[in-house]
Short mmCIF file of C-alpha atoms and ligand atoms in Angstrom, two decimals:
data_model
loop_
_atom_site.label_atom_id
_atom_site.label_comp_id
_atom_site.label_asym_id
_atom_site.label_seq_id
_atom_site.Cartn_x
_atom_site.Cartn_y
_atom_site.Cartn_z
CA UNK A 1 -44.30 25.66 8.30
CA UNK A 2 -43.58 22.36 8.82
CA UNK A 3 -44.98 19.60 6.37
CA UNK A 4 -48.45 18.00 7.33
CA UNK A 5 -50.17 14.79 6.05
CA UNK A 6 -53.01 12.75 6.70
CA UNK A 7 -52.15 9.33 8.36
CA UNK A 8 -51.86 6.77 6.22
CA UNK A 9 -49.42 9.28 4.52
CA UNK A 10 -49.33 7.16 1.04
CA UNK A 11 -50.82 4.11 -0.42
CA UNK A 12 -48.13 1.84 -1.21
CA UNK A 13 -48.24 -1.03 -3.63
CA UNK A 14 -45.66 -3.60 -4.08
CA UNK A 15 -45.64 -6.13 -7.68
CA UNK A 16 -44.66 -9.52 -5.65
CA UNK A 17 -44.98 -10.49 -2.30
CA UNK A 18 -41.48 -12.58 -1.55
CA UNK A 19 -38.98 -11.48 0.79
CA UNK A 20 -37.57 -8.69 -0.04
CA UNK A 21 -41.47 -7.32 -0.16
CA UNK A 22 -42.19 -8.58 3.42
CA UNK A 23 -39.43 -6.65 4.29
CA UNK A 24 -40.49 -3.42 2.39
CA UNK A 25 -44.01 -3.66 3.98
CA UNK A 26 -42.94 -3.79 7.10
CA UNK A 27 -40.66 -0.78 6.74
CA UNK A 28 -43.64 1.22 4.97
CA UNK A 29 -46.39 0.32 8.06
CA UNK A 30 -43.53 1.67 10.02
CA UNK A 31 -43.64 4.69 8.38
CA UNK A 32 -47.20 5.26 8.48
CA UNK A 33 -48.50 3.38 5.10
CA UNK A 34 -50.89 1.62 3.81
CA UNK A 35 -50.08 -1.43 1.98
CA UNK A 36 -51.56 -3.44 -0.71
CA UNK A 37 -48.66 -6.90 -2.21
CA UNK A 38 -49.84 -8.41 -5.67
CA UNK A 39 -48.72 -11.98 -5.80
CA UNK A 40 -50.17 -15.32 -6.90
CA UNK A 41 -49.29 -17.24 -3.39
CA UNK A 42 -52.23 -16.28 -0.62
CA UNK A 43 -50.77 -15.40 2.28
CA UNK A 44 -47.43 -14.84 0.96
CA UNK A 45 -44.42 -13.95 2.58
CA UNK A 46 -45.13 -9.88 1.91
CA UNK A 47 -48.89 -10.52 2.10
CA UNK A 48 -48.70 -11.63 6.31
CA UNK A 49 -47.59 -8.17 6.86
CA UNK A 50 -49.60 -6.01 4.55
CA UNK A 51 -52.91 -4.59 4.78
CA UNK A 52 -54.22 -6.28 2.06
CA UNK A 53 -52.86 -8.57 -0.55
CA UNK A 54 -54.43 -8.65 -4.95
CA UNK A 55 -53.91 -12.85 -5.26
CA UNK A 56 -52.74 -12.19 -9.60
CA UNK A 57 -49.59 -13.11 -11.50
CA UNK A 58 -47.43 -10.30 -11.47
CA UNK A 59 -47.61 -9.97 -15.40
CA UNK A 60 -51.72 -10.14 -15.42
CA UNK A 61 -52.19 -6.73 -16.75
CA UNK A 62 -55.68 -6.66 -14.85
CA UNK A 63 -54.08 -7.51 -11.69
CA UNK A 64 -51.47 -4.45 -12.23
CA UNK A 65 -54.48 -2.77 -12.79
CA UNK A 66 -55.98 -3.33 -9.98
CA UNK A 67 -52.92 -2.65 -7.66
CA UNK A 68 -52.09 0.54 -9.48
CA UNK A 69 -56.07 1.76 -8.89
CA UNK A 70 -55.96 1.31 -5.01
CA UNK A 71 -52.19 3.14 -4.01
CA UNK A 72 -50.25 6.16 -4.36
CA UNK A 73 -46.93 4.47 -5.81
CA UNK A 74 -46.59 1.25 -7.35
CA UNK A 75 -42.63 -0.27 -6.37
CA UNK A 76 -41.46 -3.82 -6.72
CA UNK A 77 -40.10 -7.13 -5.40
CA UNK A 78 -38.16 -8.69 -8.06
CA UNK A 79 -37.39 -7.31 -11.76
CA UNK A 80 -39.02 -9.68 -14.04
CA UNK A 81 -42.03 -7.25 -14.18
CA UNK A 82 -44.04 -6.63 -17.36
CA UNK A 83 -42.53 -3.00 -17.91
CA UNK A 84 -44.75 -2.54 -20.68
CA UNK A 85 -48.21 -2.76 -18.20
CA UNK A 86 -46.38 -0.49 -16.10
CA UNK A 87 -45.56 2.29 -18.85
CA UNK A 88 -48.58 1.70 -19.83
CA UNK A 89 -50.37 2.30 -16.44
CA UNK A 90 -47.62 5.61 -15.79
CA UNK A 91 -48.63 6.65 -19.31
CA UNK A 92 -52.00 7.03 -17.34
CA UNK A 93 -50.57 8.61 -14.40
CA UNK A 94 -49.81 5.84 -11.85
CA UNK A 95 -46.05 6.84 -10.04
CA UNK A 96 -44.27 3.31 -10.56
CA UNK A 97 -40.61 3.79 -8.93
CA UNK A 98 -38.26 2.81 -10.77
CA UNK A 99 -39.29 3.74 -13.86
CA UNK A 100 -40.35 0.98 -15.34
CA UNK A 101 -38.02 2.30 -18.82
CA UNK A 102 -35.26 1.79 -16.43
CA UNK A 103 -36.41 -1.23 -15.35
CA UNK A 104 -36.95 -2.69 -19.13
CA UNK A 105 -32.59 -1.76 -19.39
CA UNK A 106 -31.96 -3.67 -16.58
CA UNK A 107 -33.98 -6.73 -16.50
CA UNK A 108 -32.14 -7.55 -19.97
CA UNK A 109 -28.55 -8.44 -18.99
CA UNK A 110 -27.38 -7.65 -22.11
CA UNK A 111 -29.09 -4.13 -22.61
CA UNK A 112 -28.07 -3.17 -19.03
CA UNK A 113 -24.04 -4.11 -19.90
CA UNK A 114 -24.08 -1.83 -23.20
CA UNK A 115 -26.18 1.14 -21.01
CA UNK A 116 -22.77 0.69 -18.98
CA UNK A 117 -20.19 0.25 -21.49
CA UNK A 118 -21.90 3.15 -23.56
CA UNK A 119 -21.48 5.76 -20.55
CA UNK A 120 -17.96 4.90 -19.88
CA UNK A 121 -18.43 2.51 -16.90
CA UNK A 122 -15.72 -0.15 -16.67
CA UNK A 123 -17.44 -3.34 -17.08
CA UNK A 124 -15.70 -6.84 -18.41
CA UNK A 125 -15.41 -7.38 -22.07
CA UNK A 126 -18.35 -8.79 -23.44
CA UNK A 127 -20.76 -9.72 -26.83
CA UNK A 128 -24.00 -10.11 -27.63
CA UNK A 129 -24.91 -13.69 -28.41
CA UNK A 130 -28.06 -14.51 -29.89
CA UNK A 131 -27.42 -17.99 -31.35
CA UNK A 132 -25.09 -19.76 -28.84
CA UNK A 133 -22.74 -22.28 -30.02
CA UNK A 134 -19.39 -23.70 -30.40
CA UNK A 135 -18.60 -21.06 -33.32
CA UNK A 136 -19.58 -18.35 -31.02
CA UNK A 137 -17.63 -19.38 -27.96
CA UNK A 138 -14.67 -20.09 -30.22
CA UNK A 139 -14.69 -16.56 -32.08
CA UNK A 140 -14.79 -15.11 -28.37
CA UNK A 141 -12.41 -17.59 -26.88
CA UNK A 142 -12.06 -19.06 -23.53
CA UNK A 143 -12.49 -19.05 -20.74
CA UNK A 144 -16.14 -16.92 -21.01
CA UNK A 145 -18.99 -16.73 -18.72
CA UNK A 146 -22.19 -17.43 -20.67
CA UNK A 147 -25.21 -15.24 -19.36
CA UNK A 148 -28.65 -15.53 -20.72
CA UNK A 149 -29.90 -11.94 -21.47
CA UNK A 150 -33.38 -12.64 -19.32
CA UNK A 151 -34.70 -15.16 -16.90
CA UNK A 152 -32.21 -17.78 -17.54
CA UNK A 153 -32.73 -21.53 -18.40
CA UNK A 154 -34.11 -23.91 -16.02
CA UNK A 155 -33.25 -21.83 -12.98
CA UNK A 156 -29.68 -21.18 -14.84
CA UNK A 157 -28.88 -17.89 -15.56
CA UNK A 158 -25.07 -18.09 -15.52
CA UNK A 159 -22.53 -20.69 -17.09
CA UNK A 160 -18.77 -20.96 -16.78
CA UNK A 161 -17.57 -22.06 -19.53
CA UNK A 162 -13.40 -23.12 -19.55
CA UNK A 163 -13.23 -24.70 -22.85
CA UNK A 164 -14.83 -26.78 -25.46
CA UNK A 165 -15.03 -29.75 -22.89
CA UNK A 166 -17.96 -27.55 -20.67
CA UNK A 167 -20.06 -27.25 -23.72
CA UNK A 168 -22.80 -29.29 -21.67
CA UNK A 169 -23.45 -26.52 -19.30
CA UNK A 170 -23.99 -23.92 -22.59
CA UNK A 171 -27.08 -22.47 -21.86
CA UNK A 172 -29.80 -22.68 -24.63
CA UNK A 173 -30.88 -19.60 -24.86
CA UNK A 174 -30.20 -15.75 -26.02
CA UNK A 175 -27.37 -14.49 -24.29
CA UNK A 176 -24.32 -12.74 -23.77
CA UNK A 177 -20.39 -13.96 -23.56
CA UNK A 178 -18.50 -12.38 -20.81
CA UNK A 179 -14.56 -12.35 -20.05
CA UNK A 180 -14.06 -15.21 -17.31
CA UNK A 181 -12.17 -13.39 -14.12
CA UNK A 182 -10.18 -15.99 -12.11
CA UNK A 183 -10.36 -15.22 -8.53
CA UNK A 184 -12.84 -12.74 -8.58
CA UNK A 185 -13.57 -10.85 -5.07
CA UNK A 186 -17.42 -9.86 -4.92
CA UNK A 187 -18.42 -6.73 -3.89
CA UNK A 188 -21.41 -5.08 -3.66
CA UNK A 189 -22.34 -1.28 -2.96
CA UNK A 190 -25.94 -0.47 -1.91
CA UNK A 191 -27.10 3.27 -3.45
CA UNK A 192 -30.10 5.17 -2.58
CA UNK A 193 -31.26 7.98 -4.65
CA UNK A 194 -33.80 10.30 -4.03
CA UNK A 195 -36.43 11.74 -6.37
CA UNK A 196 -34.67 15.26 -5.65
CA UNK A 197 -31.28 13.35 -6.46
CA UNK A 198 -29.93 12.90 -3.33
CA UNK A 199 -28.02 10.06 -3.26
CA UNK A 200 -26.57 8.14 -0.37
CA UNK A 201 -24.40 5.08 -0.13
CA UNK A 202 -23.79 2.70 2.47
CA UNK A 203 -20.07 0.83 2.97
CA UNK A 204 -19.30 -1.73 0.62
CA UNK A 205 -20.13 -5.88 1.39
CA UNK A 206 -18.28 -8.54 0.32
CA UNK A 207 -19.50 -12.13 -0.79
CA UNK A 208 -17.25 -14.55 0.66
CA UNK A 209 -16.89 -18.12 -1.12
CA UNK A 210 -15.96 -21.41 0.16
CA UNK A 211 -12.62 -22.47 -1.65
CA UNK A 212 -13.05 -25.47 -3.83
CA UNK A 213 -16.67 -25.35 -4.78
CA UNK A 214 -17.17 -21.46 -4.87
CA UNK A 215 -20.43 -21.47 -3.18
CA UNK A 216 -21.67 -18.62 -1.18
CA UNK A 217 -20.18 -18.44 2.40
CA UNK A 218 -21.33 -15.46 3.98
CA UNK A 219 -21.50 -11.72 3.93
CA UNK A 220 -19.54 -9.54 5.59
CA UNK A 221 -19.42 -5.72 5.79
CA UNK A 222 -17.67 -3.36 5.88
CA UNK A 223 -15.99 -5.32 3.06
CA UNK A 224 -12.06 -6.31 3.98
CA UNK A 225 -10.66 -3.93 1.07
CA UNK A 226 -7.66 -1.35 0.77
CA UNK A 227 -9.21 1.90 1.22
CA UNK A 228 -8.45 2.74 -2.05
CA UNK A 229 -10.95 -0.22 -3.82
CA UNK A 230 -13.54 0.50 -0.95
CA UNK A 231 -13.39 4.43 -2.42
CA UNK A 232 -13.23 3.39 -6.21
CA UNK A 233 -16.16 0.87 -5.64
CA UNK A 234 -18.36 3.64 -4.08
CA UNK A 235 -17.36 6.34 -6.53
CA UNK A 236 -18.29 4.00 -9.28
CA UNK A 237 -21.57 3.18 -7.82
CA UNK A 238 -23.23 6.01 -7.23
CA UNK A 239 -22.21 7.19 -10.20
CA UNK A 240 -23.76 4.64 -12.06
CA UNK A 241 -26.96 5.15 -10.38
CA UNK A 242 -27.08 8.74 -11.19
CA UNK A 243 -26.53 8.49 -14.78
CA UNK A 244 -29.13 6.12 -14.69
CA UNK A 245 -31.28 8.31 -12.68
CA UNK A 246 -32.18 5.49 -10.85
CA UNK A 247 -35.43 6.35 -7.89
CA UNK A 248 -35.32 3.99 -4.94
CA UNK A 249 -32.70 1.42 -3.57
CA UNK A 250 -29.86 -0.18 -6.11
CA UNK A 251 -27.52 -2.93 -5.19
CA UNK A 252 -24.22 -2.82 -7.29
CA UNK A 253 -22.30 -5.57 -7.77
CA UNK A 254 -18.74 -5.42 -8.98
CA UNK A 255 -16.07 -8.03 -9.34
CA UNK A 256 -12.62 -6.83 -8.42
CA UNK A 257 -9.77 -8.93 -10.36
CA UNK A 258 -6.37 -10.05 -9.45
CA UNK A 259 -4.84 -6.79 -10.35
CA UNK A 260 -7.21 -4.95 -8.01
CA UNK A 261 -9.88 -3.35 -10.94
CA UNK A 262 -12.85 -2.60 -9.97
CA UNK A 263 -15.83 -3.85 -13.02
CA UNK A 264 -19.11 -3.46 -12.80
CA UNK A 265 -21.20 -6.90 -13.10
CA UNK A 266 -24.89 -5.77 -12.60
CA UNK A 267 -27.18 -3.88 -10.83
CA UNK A 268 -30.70 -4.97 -9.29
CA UNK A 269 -32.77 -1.77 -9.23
CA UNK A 270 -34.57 -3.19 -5.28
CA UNK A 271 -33.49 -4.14 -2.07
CA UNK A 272 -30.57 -6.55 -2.24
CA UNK A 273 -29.43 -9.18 -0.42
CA UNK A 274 -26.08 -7.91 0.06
CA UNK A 275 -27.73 -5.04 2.34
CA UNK A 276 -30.09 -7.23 4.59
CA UNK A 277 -27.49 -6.38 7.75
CA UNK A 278 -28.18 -2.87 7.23
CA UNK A 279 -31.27 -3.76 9.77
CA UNK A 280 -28.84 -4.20 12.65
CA UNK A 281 -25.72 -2.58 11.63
CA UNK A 282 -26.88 0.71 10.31
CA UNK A 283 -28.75 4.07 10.80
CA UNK A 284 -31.48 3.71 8.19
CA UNK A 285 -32.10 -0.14 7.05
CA UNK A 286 -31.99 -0.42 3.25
CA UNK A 287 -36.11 -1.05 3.12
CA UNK A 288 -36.82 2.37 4.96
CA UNK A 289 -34.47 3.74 2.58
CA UNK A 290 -36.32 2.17 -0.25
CA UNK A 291 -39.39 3.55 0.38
CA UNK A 292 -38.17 6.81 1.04
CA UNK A 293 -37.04 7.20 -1.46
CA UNK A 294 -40.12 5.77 -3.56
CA UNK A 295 -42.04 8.31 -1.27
CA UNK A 296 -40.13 11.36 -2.12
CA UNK A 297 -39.59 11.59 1.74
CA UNK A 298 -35.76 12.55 3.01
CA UNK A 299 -33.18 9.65 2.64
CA UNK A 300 -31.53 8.38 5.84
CA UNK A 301 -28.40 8.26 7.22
CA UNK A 302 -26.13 5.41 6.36
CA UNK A 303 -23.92 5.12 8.65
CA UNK A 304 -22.88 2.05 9.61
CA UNK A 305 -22.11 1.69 13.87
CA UNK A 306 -20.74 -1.91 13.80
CA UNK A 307 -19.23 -4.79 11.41
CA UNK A 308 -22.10 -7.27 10.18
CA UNK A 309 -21.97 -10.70 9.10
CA UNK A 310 -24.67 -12.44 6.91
CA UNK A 311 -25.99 -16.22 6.20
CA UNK A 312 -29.05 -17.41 4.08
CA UNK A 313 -31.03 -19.94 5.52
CA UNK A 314 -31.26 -22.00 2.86
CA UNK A 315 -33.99 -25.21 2.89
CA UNK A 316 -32.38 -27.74 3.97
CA UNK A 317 -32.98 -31.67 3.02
CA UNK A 318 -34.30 -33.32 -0.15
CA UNK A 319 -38.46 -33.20 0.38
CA UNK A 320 -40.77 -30.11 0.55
CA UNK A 321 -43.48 -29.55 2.77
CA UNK A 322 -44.36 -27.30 5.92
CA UNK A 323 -41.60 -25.97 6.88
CA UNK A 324 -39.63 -26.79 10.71
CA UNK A 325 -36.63 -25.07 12.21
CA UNK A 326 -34.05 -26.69 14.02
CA UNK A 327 -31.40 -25.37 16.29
CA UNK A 328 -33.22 -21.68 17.02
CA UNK A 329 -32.36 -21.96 20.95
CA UNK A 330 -28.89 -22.32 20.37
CA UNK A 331 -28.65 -19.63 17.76
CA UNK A 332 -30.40 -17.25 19.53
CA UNK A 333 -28.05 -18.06 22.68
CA UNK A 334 -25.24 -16.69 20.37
CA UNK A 335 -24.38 -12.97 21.05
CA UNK A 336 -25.30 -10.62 18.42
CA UNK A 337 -27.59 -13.16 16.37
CA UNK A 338 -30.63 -11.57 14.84
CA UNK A 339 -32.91 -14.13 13.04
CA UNK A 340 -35.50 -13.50 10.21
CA UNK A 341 -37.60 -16.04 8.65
CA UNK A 342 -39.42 -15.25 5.47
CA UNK A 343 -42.49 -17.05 6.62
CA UNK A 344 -42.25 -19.00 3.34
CA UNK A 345 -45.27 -22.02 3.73
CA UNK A 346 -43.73 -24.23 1.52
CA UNK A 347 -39.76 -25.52 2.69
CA UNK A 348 -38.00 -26.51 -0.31
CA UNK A 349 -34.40 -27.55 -0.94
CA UNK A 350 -32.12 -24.70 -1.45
CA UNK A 351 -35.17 -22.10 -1.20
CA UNK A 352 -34.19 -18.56 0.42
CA UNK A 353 -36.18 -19.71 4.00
CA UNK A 354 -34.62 -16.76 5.83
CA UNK A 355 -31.22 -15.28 6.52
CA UNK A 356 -29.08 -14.71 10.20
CA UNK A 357 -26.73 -11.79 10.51
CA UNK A 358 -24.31 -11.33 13.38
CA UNK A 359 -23.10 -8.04 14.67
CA UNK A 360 -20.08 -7.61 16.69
CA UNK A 361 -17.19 -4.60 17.04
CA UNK A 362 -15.16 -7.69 15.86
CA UNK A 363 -15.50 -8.16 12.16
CA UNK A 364 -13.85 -11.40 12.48
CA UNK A 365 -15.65 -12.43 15.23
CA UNK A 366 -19.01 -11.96 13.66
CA UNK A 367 -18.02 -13.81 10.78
CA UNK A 368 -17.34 -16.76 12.79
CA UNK A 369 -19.87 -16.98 14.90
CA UNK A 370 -22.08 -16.45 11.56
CA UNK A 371 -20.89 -19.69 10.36
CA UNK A 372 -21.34 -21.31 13.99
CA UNK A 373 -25.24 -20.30 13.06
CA UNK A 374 -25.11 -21.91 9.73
CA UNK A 375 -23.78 -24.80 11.67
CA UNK A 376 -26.72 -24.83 13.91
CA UNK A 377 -29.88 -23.52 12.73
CA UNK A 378 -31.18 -25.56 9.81
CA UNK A 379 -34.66 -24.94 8.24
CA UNK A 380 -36.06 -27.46 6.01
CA UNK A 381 -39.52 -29.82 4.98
CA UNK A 382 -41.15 -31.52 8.09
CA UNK A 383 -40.06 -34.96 7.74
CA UNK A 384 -43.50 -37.45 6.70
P1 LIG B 401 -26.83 -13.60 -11.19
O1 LIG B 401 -26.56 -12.90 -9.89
O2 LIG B 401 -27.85 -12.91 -12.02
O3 LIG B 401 -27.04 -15.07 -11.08
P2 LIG B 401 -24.06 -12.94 -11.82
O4 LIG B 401 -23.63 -12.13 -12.98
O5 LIG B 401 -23.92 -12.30 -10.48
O6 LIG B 401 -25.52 -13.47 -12.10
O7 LIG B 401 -23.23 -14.30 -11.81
C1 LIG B 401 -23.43 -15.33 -10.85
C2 LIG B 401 -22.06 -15.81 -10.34
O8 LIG B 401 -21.28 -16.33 -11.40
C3 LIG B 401 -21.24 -14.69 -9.75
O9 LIG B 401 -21.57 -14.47 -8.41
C4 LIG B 401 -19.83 -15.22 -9.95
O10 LIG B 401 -19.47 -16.11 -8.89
C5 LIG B 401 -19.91 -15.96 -11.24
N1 LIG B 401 -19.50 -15.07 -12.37
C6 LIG B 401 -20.32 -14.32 -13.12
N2 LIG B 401 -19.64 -13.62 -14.06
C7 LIG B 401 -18.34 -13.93 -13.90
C8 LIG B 401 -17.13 -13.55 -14.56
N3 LIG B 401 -17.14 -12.72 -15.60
N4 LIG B 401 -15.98 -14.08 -14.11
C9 LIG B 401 -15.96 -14.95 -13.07
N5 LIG B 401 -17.05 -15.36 -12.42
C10 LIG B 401 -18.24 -14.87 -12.81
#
């Protein structure tokens, strides 16, 4: 017999309403759910597309509460959750996927590095840090990358530091020292894993950076690696999302070093940025797969039918306001050029407004004519 269900066929709840939530709502309505987005922001980006948005602070236990009373299966947005509401409310039989023990590991950098180190995963030389400090950096030694074990220090989560001359970027704050990699290639491998186990990867993508400044240039996929690194990469991240029997969508990010080693950096236990092409380019977007997983439903195939090319729209200018878009005609007259916008009220500079991705049989190709968007379609604060 084949399965039947009642239409809705779950109640889905989502802790924050941002992007990546907007996304995951619209992929759940698709598949015949109902959704309910907790977020403090009315009308926020997740809560234009869902049935019905809870206006709380994510870590309002009453708010979690009340989200976790009205749906099948609670799944999230970001990973700064309060994992101890959400053991609490599984303790009293709410399904929250991922487990919210999983997600305490992970949203502490430093507890998710020794999870990998302790099962054998290669992941860079590192120590924990509570009291940072000349003494500490010294006893490590330079270069180190300085990462603060949660949240990060006025929006700074990461610092490079090449000797005792940085000090000034040292980041207040509990953390962890990490060997510095010079020229690292970033990589990231997108896992899905079933509640059955099922587990199903999708090609690796690669974070280009400009040279000289090392900011994000674009994302490209299939990622231009040796088929041996590709195979490594996706060996070691499924892997790592089995032993951590990980439910839902993981995005694994690995650095690959001049020698060509694959190490693990970090894994966000969500949707990931890194997969947002997945929409165009693949078989099953990386949202679907997300909730089908969440769902306990069959995961999707990942193929991937053509090379995909990513830019963020970030928010342009110095003010913030109402946000305007400038140059949509032209991008849109560009073959290949899918454009999402967040529908983010507020424009502010260097805010994730939206992202473009290019498709084209032409890897190459799509990566250019992704930066001819970036060139062209600006979104920022109307100016007053
Ligand atoms: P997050 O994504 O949480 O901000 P990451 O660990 O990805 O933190 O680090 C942010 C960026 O800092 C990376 O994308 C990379 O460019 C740089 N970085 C982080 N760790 C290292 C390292 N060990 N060696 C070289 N660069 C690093």
């Amino acid at each position: 017999m084949p399965h039947r269900r009642p239409v809705p066929i779950a109640r889905v709840g989502f802790v924050g309403g941002g992007q990546l939530a907007r996304m995951m709502v619209k992929a759940a309505r698709r598949l015949g759910c109902w959704t309910l987005v907790l977020d403090p922001t009315p009308r926020s980006p997740a809560g234009q597309v869902s049935d019905e948005q809870i206006v709380g602070a994510f870590h309002d236990p009453d708010a979690l509460r009340q989200l976790a009373e009205r749906v099948d299966v609670v799944t999230l947005d970001l990973e700064d959750v309060d994992t101890a509401s959400l053991r609490q409310l599984q303790a009293e039989g709410t399904t929250v996927r991922p487990d919210p023990a999983l997600l305490a590991v992970l949203q502490d950098k430093l507890t998710q590095k020794q999870r990998f180190a302790d099962a054998g995963f290669p992941t860079l030389p590192f120590v924990a840090c509570p009291e940072p400090g000349p003494e500490a950096f010294e006893a490590f030694g330079y270069p180190l990358v300085q990462k603060a074990r949660r949240g990060g220090y006025d929006g700074r989560g990461v610092a490079i530091l090449r000797g005792p001359e940085s000090l000034d970027r040292m980041l207040p704050v509990p953390s962890l020292l990490e060997r510095f990699v010079a020229d690292a290639r970033e990589v990231s491998v997108l896992v899905a894993r079933g509640v059955d186990g099922d587990v199903r990867s999708y090609p690796p993508t690669e974070m280009t950076f400009r040279a000289g400044d090392n900011v994000l240039d674009l994302l490209v996929s299939p990622a231009r690696l040796p088929e041996r690194l590709t195979d490594r990469c996706t060996e070691l991240a499924r892997a790592v999302v089995d032993e951590l029997d990980g439910v839902g969508i993981f995005g694994v990010e690995f650095f690959i070093d001049r020698d060509d080693k694959a190490w693990i950096n970090e894994i966000a236990p969500r949707p990931h940025n890194s997969g947002h092409h997945t929409f165009e380019a693949c078989a099953t977007d990386q949202f679907e797969q997300h909730l089908r997983a969440v769902l306990g439903l069959p995961l999707g195939s990942t193929e991937q039918f053509v090379p995909a090319a990513l830019v963020n729209l970030l928010g342009a200018g110095t003010g913030r306001g109402a946000p305007v878009v400038e140059g949509l005609h032209e991008a849109l007259a560009m073959p290949g050029v899918s454009v999402h916008l967040y529908g983010k009220r507020e424009a502010r500079p260097g805010r994730k407004m939206g992202h473009v991705t290019v498709v084209d049989r032409d890897r190459d190709v799509a990566m250019d004519r992704a930066r001819a968007v970036r060139a062209t379609l600006k979104i920022g604060a109307e100016e007053s």
